[in-house]
XYZ file of C-alpha atoms in Angstrom:
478
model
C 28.245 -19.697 5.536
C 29.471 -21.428 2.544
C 29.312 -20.395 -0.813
C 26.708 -21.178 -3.177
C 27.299 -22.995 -6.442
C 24.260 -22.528 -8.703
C 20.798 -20.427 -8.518
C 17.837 -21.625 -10.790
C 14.194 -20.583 -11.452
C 12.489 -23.197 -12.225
C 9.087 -23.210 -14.242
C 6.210 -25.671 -13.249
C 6.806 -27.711 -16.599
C 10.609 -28.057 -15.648
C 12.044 -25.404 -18.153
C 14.860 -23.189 -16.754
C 14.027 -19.838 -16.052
C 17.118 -18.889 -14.844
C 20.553 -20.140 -13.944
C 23.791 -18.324 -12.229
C 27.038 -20.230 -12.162
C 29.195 -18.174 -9.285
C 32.244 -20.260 -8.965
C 33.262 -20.071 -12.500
C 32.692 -23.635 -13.317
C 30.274 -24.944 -15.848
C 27.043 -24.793 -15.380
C 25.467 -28.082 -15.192
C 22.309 -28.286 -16.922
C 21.121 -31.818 -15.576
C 20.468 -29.890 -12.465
C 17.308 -29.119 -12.785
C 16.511 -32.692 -14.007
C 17.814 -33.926 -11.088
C 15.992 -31.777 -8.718
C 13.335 -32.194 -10.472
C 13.120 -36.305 -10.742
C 14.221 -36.213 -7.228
C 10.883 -34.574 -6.443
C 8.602 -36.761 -8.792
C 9.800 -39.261 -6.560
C 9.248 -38.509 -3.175
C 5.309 -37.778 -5.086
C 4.949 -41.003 -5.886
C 5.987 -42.265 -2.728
C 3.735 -40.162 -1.004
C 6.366 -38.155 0.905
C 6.973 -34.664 1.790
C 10.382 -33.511 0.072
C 11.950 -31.771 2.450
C 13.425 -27.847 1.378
C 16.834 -29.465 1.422
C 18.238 -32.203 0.772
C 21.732 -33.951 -0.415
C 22.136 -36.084 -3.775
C 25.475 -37.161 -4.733
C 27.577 -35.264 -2.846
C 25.424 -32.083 -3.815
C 23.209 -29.894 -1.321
C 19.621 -28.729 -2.833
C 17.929 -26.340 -1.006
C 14.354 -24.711 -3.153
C 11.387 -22.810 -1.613
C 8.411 -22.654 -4.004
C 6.195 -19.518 -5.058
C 3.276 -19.224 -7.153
C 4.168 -22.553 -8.737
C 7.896 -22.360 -9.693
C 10.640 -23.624 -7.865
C 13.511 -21.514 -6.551
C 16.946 -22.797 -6.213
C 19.985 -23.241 -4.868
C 22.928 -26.017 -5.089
C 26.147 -26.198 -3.115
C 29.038 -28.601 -2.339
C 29.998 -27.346 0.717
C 28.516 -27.762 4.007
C 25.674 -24.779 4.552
C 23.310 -23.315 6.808
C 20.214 -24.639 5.857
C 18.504 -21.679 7.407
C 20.792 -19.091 6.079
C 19.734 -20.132 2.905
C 16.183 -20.583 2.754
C 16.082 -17.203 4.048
C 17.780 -15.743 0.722
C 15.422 -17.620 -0.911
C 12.624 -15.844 0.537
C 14.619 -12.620 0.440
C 15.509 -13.201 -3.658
C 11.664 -13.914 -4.496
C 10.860 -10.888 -2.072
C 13.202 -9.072 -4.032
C 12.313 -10.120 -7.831
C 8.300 -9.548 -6.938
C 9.430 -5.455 -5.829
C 11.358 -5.462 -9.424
C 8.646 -7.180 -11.413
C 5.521 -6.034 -9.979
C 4.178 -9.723 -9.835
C 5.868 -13.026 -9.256
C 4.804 -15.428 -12.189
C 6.374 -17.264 -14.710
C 5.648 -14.553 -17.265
C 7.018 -11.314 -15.416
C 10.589 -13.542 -15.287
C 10.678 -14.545 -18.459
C 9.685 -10.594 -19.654
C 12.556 -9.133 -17.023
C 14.989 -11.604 -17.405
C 17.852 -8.987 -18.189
C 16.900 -7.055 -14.568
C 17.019 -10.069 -12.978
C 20.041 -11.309 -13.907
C 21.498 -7.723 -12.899
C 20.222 -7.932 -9.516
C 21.617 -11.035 -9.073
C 25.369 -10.033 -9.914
C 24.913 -7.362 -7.140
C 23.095 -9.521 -4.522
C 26.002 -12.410 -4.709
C 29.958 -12.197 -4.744
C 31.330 -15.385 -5.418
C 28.548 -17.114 -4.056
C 28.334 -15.261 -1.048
C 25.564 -13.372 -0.318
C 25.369 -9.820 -0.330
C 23.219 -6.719 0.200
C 19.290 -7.811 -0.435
C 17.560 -4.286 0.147
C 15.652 -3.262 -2.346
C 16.388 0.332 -1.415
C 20.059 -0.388 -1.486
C 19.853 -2.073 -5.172
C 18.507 0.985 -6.504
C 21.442 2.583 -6.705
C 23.109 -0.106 -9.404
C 20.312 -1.418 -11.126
C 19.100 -0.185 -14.600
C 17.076 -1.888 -16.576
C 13.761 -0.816 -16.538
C 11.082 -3.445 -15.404
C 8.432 -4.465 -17.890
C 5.102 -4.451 -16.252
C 2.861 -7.773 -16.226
C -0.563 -8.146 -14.841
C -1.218 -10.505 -12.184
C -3.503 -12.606 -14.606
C -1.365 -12.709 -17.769
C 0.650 -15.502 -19.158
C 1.917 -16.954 -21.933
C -0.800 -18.142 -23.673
C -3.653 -16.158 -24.806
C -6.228 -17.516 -22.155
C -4.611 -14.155 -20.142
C -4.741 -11.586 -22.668
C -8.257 -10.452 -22.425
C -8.380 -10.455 -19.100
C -4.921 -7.745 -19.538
C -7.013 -6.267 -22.179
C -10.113 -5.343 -19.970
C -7.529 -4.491 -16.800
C -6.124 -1.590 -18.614
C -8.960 -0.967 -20.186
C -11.101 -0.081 -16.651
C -8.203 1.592 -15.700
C -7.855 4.144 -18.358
C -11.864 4.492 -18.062
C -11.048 5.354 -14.191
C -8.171 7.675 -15.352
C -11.004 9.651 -17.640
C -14.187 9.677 -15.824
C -14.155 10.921 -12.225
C -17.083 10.883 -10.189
C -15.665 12.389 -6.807
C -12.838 10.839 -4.806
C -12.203 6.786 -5.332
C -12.910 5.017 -2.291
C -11.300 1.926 -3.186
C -9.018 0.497 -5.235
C -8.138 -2.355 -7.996
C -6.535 -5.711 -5.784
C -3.913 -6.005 -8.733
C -2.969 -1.762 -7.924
C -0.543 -3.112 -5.767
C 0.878 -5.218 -8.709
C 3.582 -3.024 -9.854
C 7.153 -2.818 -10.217
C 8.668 -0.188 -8.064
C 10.391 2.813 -10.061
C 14.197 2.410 -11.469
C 15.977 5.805 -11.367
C 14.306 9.129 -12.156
C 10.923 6.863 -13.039
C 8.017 9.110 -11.506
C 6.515 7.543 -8.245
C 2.490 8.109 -7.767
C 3.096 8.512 -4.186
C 1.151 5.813 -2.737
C 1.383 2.924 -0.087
C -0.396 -0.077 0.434
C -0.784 -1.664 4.231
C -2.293 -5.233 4.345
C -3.213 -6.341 7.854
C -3.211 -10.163 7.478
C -4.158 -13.059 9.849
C -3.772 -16.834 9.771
C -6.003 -18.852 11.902
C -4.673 -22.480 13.371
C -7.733 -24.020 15.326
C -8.457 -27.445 15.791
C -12.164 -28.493 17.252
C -13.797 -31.679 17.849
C -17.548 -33.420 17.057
C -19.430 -31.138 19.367
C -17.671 -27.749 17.578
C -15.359 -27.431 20.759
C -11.851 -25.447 20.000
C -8.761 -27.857 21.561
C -6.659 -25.921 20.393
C -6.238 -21.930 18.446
C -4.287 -19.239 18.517
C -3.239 -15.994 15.379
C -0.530 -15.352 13.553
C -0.574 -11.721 12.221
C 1.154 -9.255 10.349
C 1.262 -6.030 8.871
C 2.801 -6.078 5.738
C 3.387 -2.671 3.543
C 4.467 -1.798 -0.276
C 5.296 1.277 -0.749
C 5.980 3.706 -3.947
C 6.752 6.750 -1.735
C 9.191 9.383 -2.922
C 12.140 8.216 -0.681
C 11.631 6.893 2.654
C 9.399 9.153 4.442
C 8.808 9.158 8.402
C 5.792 7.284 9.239
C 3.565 7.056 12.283
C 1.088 3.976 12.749
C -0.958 3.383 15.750
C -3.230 0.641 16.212
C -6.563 0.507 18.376
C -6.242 1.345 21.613
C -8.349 -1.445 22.823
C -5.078 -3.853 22.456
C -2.573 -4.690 24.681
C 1.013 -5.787 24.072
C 2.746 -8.324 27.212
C 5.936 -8.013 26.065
C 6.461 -4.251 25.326
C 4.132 -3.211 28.904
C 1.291 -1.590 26.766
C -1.997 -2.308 28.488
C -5.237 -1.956 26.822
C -6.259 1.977 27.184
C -9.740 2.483 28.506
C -10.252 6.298 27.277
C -11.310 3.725 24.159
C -14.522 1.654 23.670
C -14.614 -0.027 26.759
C -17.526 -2.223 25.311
C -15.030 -4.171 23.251
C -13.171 -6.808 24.017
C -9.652 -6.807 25.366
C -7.072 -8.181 22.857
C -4.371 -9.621 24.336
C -0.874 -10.014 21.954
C 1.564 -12.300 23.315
C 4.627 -11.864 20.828
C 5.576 -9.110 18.423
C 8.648 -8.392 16.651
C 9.592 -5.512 14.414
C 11.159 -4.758 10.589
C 14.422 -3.249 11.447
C 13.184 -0.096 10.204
C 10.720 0.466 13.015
C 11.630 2.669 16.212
C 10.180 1.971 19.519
C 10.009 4.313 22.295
C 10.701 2.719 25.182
C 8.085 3.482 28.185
C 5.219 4.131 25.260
C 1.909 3.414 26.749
C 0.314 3.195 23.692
C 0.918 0.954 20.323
C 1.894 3.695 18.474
C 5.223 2.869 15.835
C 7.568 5.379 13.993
C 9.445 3.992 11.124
C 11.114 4.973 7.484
C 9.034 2.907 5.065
C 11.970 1.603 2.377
C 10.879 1.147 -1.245
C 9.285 -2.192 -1.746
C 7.330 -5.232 -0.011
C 8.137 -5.455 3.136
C 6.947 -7.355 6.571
C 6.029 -4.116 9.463
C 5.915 -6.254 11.996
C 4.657 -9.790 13.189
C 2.388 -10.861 16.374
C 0.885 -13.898 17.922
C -2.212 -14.338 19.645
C -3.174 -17.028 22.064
C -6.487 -15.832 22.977
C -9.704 -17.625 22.584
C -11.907 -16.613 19.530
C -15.049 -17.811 18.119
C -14.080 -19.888 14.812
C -15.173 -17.782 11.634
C -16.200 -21.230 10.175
C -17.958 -24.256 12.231
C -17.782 -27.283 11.033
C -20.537 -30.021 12.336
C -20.329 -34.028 11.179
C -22.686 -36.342 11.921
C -23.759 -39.653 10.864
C -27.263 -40.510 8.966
C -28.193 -45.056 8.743
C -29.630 -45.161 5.793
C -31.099 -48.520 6.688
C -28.645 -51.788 7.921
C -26.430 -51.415 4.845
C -26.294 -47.659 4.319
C -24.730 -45.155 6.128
C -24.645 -40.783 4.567
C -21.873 -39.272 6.653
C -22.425 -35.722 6.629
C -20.571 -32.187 7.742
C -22.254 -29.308 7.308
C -20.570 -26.217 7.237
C -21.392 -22.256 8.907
C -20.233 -18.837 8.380
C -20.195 -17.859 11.574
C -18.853 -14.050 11.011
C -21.285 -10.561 10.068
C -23.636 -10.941 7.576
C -22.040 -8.221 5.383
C -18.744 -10.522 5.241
C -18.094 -13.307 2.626
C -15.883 -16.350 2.679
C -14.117 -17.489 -0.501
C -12.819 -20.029 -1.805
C -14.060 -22.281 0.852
C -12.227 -25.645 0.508
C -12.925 -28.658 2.770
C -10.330 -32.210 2.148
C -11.653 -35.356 4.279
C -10.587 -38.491 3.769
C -13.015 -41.767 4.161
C -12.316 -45.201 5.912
C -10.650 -47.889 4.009
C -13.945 -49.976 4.348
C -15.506 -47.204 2.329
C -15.592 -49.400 -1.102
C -18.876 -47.880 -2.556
C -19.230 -44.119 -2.466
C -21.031 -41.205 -3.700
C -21.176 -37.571 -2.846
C -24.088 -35.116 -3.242
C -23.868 -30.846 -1.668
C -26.400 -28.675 -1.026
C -27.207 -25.247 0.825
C -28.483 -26.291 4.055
C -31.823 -23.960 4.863
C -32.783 -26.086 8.353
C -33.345 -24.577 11.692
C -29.895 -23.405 12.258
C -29.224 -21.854 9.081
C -29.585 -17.710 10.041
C -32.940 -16.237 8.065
C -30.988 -13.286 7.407
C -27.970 -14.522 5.812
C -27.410 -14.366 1.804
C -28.321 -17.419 -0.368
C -25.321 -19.753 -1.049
C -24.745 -22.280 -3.402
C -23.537 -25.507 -2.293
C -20.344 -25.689 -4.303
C -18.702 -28.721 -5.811
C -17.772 -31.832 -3.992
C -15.267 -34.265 -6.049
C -14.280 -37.914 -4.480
C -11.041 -39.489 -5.813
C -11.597 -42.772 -5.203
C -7.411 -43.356 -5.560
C -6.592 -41.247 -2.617
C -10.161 -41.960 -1.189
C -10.804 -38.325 -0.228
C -13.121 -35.625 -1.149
C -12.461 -32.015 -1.700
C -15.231 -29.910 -0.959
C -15.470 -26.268 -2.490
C -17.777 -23.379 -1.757
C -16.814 -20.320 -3.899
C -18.959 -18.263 -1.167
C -20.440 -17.986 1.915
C -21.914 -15.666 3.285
C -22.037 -14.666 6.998
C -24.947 -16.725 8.576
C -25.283 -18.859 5.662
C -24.775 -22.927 5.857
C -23.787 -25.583 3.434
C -23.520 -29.299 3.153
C -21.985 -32.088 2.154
C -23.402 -35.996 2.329
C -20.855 -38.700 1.276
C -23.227 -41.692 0.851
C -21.729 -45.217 1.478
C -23.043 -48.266 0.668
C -21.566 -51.025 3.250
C -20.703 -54.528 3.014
C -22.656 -57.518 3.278
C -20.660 -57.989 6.561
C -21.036 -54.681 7.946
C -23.832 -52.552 9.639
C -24.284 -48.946 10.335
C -24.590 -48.958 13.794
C -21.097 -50.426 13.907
C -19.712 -47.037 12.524
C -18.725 -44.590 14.444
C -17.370 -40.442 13.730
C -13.791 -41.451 14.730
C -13.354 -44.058 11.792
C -13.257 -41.065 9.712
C -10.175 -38.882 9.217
C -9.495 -35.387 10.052
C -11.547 -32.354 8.521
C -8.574 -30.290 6.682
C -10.259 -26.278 5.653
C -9.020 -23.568 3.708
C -10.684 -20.211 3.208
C -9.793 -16.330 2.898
C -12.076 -13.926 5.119
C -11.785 -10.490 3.320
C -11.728 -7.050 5.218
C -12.212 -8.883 8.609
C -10.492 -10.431 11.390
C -10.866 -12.306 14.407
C -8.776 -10.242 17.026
C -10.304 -7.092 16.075
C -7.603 -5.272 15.985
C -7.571 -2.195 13.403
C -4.989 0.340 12.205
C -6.608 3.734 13.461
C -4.054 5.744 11.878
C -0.961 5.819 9.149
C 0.391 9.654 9.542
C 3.502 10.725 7.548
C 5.769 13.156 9.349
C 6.595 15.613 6.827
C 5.009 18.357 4.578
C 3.105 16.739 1.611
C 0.451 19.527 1.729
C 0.549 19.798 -2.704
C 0.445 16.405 -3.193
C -0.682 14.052 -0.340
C 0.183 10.532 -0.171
C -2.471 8.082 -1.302
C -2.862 5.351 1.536
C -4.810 1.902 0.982
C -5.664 -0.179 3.770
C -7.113 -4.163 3.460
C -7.916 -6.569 6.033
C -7.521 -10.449 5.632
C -8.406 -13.934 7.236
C -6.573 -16.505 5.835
C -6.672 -20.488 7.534
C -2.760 -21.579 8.365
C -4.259 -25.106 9.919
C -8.090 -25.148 10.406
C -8.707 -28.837 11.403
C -11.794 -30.805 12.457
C -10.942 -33.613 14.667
C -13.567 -36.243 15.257
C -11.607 -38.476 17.822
């Protein structure tokens, strides 16, 4: 691999965050101009900039999180997939140090930063990345920032009220907490002889790609998964994690165990790979993992499931004449998961036909005969048409299991047009975004998280969370 020339952080307004020279030279500040025009342009020409990409002689290769851009430049020739994953390793790595990723936490830690970057590159060549490793020659303390801060003052109450719940938590007890704060996890891990709380956080994630046609027929699904832990453990303990027994694994020979609840479905997962801190035993029978959790954010392992499941959200279009020269083309929308479970953040892009000229757009919660009398009241959420792009974004902030929603884009045809000429494949695909929280599809559960050494004066504080996310949920009308 080559070496690299120049790293940058790059804020969304185009300010430099950071910048590391490695080979000596002098730094160049019209980089990040030129990256930076280089990217306006491919906007306005409607194109997807690629993560790398060669101006002048000079290779730019960026990856983008939570809004700023992070980058490298080199003159050599380079492995373009060496370095996007450093990329992902560096951001991985500054998000352990800071607590949160944001524009504010970088500009607050700056100084720590910069340290771990003279021990994570020599000359440009990259180094060590283990945030267990860096420990050792790092520090500067981290300053902590909440998730919600910024620069401005919009976050400051928000930090305000934050620490102030916390400290009321701190003071009041009412019998053990049951759950926790989403922004606990939020924290820098400890520098030196900093106290740890002794606590972990597991987060078993899934991302749906589906694709499904007119009649709410799946083409085409299948689950990426993950388990992904942070941990503030004292050391790296010895950790046990078994999964329900109801699973089975193809390529590691673990079939589905049926001293479990036989009444539920077998799950079926096709690929799985492992952190390199994980230890398999080979001729297991049962998906049970031993590993030494590092300090940090880190991915536990990764699956893939090609299995059938019933989409979490159905989407239904259909066509309404609204006499020879109107036409209300409508998709309703269902939560088709337990009532107890809520969507959020619901967000539906379609585009409309070219011959679209004169449009409107009107949302309501749909209370018709399949709409489930049980389910929680929803609002209909906000449609917006940008007649520019000639799409409409659709968003729900909930649904509920059960409940239904819809939208009606109402079109007003030409004098040379009639409605019965129009048909649900003139209209463009259905894109949809949503996060399902403490559920998923596959059913699969972590049934245990055991640590294999004597903690018996201070246990270890364990917090589990399940997430949906969609990857590509698309409605196809052809």
């Amino acid at each position: 691999m080559a070496t690299i020339q120049e790293f940058l952080v790059i804020s969304p307004r185009g300010d430099t965050l950071i910048i590391k020279n490695y080979l000596g030279t002098a730094i160049n500040r019209a980089t990040a101009d030129i990256f930076l025009r280089h990217l306006k342009k491919e906007k306005l020409e409607k194109k997807s900039c690629p993560p790398m990409f060669v101006l002048d002689g000079v290779t730019y290769c960026h990856l983008q999180q939570n809004s700023m851009y992070f980058l490298f430049t080199a003159t050599k020739n380079v492995q373009a997939a060496a370095l996007v994953e450093c990329l992902h390793r560096i951001a991985r790595l500054f998000k352990d140090y800071c607590g949160v990723l944001t524009e504010e936490s970088v500009r607050r830690n700056f100084l720590l930063l910069y340290e771990l970057l003279d021990e994570v590159f020599d000359r440009g060549f990259p180094q060590g990345m283990s945030t267990e490793l860096l420990k050792a020659y790092v520090y500067n303390e981290p300053v902590a920032v909440s998730a919600g801060s910024s620069s401005g003052a919009s976050g400051g109450m928000s930090g305000r009220l934050d620490k102030l719940s916390t400290a009321l938590a701190d003071k009041v007890s009412l019998g053990e907490r049951r759950t926790m704060a989403s922004a606990a996890a939020n924290k820098p891990i400890a520098v030196g002889s900093e106290r740890r709380d002794n606590t972990i956080f597991v987060d078993l994630i899934e991302k749906l790609t589906l694709v499904s046609d007119r009649a709410g027929n799946v083409t085409q699904s299948y689950i990426n998964g993950s388990i992904v832990l942070k941990s503030f453990m004292t050391g790296s303990p010895e950790m046990r994690l078994g999964l329900n027994e109801e699973c089975s694994i193809t390529s590691l020979g673990v079939e589905r165990h049926y001293g479990g609840d036989a009444s539920r479905p077998a799950m079926t997962i096709d690929d799985i790979s492992f952190h390199e801190c994980v230890r398999w035993e080979e001729g297991c029978k049962l998906p049970h993992f031993t590993f030494f959790a590092p300090d940090g954010e880190f991915t536990l392992l990764t699956y893939r499931i090609s299995s059938p499941y019933r989409p979490p959200i159905s989407l239904t279009p259909f066509l309404e004449p609204q006499g020879p020269n109107g036409l209300d083309y409508v998709i309703r929308v269902r939560g088709d998961f337990p009532h107890e479970k809520t969507a959020t953040n619901v967000t539906l892009t379609f585009a409309l036909p070219a011959w679209a000229t004169s449009v409107s757009v009107e949302v309501a919660a749909s209370g018709g005969a399949h709409a489930d009398p049980k389910a929680a009241p929803v609002s209909g959420g906000k449609a917006e048409l940008d007649r520019k792009a000639h799409t409409v974004t659709w968003v729900i902030p909930k649904l509920p299991g059960g409940a239904e929603a819809l939208v009606r884009a109402k079109i007003v045809l030409a004098s040379t047009m009639q409605s019965s000429m129009c048909e649900l494949s003139d209209f463009g695909i259905v894109k949809t975004n949503f996060e399902l929280p403490m559920y998923v599809l596959s059913g699969l559960q972590i049934k245990f998280l055991d640590f294999l050494y004597g903690s018996a004066k201070s246990p270890p504080n364990k917090w589990i969370r399940y997430v949906t996310h969609a990857l590509s949920y698309v409605g196809r009308w052809t």
